[in-house]
Short mmCIF file of C-alpha atoms in Angstrom, two decimals:
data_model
loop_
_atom_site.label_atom_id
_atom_site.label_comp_id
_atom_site.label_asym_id
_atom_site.label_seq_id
_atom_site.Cartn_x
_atom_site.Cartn_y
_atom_site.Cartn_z
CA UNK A 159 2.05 -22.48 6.37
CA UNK A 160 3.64 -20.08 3.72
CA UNK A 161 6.71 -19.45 5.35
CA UNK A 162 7.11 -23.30 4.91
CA UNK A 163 5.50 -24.11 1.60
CA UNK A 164 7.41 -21.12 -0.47
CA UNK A 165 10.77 -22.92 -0.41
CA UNK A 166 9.93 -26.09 -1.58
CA UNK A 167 7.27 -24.93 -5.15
CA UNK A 168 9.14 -24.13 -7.93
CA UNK A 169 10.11 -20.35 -8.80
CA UNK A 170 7.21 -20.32 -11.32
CA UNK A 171 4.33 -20.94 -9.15
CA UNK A 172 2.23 -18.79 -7.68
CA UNK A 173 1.05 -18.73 -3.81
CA UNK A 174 -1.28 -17.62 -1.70
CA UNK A 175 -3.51 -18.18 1.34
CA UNK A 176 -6.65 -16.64 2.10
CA UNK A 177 -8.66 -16.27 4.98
CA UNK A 178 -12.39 -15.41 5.81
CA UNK A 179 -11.76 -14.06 9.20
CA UNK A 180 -8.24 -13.81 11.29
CA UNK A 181 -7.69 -14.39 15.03
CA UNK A 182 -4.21 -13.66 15.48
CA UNK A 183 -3.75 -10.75 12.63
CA UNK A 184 -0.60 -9.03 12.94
CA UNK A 185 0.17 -5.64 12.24
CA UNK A 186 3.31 -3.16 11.86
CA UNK A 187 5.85 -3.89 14.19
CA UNK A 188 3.78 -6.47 15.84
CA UNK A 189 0.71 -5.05 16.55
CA UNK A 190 -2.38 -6.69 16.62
CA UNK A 191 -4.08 -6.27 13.37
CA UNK A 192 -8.20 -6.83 13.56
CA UNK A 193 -9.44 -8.69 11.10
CA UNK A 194 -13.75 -9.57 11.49
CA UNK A 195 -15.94 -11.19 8.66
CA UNK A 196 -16.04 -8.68 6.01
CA UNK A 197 -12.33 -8.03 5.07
CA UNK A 198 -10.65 -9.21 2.24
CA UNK A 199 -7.00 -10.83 4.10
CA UNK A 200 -4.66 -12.68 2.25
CA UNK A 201 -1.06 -13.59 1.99
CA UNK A 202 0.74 -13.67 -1.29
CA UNK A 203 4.65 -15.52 -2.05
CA UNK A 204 6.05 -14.03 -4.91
CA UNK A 205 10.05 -13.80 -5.98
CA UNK A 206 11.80 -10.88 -7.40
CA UNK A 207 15.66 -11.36 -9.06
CA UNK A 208 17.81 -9.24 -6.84
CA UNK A 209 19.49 -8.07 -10.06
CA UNK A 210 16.49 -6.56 -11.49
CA UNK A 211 14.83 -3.17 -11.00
CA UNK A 212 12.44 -4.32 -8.31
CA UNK A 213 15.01 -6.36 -6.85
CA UNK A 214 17.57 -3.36 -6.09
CA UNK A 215 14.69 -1.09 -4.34
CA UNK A 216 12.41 -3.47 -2.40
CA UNK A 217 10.76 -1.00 -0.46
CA UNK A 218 8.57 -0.59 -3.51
CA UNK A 219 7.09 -3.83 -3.05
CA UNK A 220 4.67 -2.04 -0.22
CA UNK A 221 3.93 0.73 -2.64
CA UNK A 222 2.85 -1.46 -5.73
CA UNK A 223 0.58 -3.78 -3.50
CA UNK A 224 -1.33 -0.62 -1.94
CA UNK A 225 -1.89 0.93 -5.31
CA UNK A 226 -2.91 -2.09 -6.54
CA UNK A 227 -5.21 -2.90 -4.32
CA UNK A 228 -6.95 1.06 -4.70
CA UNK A 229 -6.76 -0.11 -8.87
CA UNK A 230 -9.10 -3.13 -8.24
CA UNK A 231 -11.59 -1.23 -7.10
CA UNK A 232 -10.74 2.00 -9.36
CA UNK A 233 -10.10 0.53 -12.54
CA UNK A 234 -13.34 -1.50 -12.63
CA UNK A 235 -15.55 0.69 -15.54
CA UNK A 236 -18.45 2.94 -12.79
CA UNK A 237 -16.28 2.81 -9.69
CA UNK A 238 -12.95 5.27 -11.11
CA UNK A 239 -14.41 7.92 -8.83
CA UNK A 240 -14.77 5.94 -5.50
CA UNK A 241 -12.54 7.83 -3.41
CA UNK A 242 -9.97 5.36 -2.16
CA UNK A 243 -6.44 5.92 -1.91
CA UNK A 244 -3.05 5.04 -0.84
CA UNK A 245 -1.31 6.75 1.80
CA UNK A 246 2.53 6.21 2.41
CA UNK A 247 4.04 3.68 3.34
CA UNK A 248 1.61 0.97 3.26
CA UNK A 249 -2.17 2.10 4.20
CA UNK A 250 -5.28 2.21 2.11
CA UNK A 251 -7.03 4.96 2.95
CA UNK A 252 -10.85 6.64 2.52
CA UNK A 253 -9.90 9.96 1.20
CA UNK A 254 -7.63 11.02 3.69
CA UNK A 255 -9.94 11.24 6.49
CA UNK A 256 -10.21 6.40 7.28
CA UNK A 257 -7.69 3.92 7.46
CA UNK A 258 -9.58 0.68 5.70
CA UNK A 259 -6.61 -1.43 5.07
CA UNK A 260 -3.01 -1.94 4.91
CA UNK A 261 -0.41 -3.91 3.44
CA UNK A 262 2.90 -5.70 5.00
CA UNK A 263 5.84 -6.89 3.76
CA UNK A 264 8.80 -9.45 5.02
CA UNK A 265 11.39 -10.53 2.64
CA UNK A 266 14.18 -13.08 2.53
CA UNK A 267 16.72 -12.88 0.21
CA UNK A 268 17.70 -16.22 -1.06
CA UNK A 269 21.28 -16.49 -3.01
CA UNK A 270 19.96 -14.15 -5.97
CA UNK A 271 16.15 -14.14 -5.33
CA UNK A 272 13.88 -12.62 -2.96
CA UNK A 273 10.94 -14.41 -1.05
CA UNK A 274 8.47 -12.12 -0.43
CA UNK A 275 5.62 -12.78 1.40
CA UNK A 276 2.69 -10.00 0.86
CA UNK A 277 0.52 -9.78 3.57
CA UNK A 278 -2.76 -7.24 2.75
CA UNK A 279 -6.32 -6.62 4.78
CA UNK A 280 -8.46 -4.29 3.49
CA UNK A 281 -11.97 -3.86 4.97
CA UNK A 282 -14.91 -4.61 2.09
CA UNK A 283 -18.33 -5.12 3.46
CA UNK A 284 -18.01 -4.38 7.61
CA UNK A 285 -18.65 -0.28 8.49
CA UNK A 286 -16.95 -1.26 12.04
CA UNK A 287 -14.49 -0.12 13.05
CA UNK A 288 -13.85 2.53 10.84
CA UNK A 289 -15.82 2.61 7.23
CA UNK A 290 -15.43 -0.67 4.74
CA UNK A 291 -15.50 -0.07 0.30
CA UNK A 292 -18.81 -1.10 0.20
CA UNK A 293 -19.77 2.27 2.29
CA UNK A 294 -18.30 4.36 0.11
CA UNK A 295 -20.10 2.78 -3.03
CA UNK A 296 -23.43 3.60 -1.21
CA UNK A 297 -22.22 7.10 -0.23
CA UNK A 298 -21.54 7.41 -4.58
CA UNK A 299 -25.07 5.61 -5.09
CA UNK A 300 -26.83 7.98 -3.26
CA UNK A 301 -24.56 11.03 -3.72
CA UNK A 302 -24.57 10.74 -7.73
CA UNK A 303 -27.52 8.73 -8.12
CA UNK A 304 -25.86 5.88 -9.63
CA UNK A 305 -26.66 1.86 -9.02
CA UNK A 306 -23.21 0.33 -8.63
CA UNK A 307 -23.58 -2.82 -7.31
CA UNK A 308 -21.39 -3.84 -4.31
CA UNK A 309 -18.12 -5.68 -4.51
CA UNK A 310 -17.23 -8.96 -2.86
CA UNK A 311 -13.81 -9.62 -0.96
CA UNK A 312 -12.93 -13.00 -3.72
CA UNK A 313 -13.37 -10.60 -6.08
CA UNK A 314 -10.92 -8.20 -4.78
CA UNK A 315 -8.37 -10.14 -3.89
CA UNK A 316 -8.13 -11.41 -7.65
CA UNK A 317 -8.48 -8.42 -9.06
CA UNK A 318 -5.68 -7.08 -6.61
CA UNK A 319 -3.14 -9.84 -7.36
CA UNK A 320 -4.04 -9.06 -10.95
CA UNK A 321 -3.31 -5.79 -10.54
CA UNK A 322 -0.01 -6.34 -8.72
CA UNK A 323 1.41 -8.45 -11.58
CA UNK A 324 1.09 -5.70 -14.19
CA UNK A 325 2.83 -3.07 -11.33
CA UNK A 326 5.44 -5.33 -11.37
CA UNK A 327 6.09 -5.81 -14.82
CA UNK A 328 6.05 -2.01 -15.50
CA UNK A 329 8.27 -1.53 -12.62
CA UNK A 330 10.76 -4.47 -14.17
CA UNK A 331 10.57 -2.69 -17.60
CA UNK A 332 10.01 0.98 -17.00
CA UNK A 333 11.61 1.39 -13.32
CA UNK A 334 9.94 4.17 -10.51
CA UNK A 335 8.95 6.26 -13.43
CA UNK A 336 6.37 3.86 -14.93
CA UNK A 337 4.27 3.58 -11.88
CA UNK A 338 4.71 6.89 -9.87
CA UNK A 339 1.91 8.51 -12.17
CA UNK A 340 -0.82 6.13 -11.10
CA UNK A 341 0.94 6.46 -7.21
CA UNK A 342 0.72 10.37 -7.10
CA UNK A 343 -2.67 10.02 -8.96
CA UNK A 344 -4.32 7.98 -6.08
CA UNK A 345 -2.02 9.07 -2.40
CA UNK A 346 -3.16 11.79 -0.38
CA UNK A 347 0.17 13.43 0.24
CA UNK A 348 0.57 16.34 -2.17
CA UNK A 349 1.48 19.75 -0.67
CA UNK A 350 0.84 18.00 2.86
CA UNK A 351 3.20 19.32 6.15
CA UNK A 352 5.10 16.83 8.37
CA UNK A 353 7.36 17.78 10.83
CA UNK A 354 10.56 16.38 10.95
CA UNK A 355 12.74 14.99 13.73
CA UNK A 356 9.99 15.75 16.59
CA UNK A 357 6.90 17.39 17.67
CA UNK A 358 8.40 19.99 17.77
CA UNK A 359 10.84 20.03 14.47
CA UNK A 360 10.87 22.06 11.63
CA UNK A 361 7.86 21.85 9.00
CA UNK A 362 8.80 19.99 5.39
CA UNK A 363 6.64 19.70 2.69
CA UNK A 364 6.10 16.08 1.05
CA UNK A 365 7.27 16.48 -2.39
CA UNK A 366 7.39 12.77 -3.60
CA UNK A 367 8.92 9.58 -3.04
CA UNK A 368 12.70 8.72 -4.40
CA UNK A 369 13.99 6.01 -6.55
CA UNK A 370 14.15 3.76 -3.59
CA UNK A 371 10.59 4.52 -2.23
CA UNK A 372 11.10 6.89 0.89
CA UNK A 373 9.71 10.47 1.35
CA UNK A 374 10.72 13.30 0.12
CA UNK A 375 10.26 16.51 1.69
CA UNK A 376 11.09 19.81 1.30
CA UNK A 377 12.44 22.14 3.89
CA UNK A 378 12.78 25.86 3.46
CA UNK A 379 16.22 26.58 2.87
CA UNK A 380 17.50 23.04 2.92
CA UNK A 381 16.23 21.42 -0.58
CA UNK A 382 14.65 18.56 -1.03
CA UNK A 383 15.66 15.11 1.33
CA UNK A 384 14.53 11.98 1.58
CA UNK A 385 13.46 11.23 5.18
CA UNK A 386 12.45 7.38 7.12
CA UNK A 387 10.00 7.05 9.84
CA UNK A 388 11.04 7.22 13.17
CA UNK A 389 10.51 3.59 14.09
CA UNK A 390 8.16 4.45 17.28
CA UNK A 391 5.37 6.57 16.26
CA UNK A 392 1.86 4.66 15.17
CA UNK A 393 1.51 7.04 12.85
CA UNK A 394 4.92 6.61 10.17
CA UNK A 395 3.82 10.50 9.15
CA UNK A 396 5.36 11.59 12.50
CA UNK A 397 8.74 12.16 13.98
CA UNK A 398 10.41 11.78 10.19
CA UNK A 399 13.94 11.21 10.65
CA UNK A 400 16.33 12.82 7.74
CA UNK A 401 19.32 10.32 7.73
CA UNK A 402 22.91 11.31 8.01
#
């Protein structure tokens, strides 16, 4: 219905559809993404000028819509220590232990403009499969004998698209550097091991992402690289491939 609708509103106007449950959620490279009563799921159009900052490093697009989506919760006054985060590329993560949402991104690029259309699930108030926001608010409650009351997916979703419109303005004004603070402040990366190339590779150390929003590791005696998943593995933290 998007993928129809987004050429035909002007530039100016905003887009998005929400659902209360999905049947036929997709995932990375088509998987089957589940999506039960409890999870906030949307789809947001936005355009980017190609000659802009955003519009010459794309990949970012990911990156800004997972941290925004750990700010809605994390910026609301009580709930900075609820301990969501992002984890590279484009999952939301509890700690780094639970997967509890993720975030997908197509683009068209239209004469001078991108289309992008901002697909995000992130599990709120259901603790199947995995563990849902809500969860961890009761695991604070009782833990630091707070009363923070639980969220709502509506309210998240705003709060997320919020979010993502400040990212983006930053990122238009300021570049990588005004939103990689807040990025390293909330992924789970830092001083983490991958191995590159194969199971059995050489270790790297993740350093950082680059201007254009890949990894960078560090491997001994090599300097730093930027490296791209594999394209097979489930997990885009295995099998990094350093490009020629």
């Amino acid at each position: 219905l998007i993928g129809r609708l987004m050429f035909e509103l002007p530039e100016e106007m905003g887009l998005i559809a929400i659902a209360v449950r999905q049947t036929q959620g997709k995932g990375r490279g088509g998987n089957v993404w589940l999506s039960p009563v409890g999870c906030a799921l949307s789809t947001l159009h936005i355009t980017i000028p190609l000659h802009s900052n955003l519009g010459q490093r794309i990949p970012f697009v990911q990156h800004l819509v997972s941290l925004a989506v750990v700010e809605s919760v994390r910026s609301i006054p009580g709930y900075e220590e609820i301990d969501l985060r992002v984890k590279w590329p484009n999952d939301i993560y509890y700690s780094d232990l639970m997967k509890l949402g993720g975030v997908l991104v197509n683009s068209t690029l239209i004469e001078t403009t991108f289309h992008i259309l901002i697909g995000f699930g992130f599990n709120v108030n259901n603790s199947n499969p995995t563990i849902c926001i809500n969860d961890l608010i009761k695991k604070f409650n009782k833990e630091e004998r707070t009363k923070l009351k639980a969220l709502t997916a509506d309210c998240l979703i705003a709060r997320t698209v919020t979010v993502l419109e400040r990212l983006i303005d930053i990122f238009q004004e300021k570049g990588p550097n005004g939103v990689l603070p807040s990025y390293y402040k909330y992924w789970v990366h830092s001083g983490k091991q991958v191995r590159l190339r194969d199971e059995e590779g050489p270790i790297a150390w993740i350093v950082g992402i680059d201007d254009y929003g890949f990894l960078q590791v560090h491997e001994e005696g090599k300097g730093v690289e930027s490296v791209h998943p594999d394209g097979n593995s489930f997990d885009m933290l295995k099998n990094l491939i350093v490009p020629k």
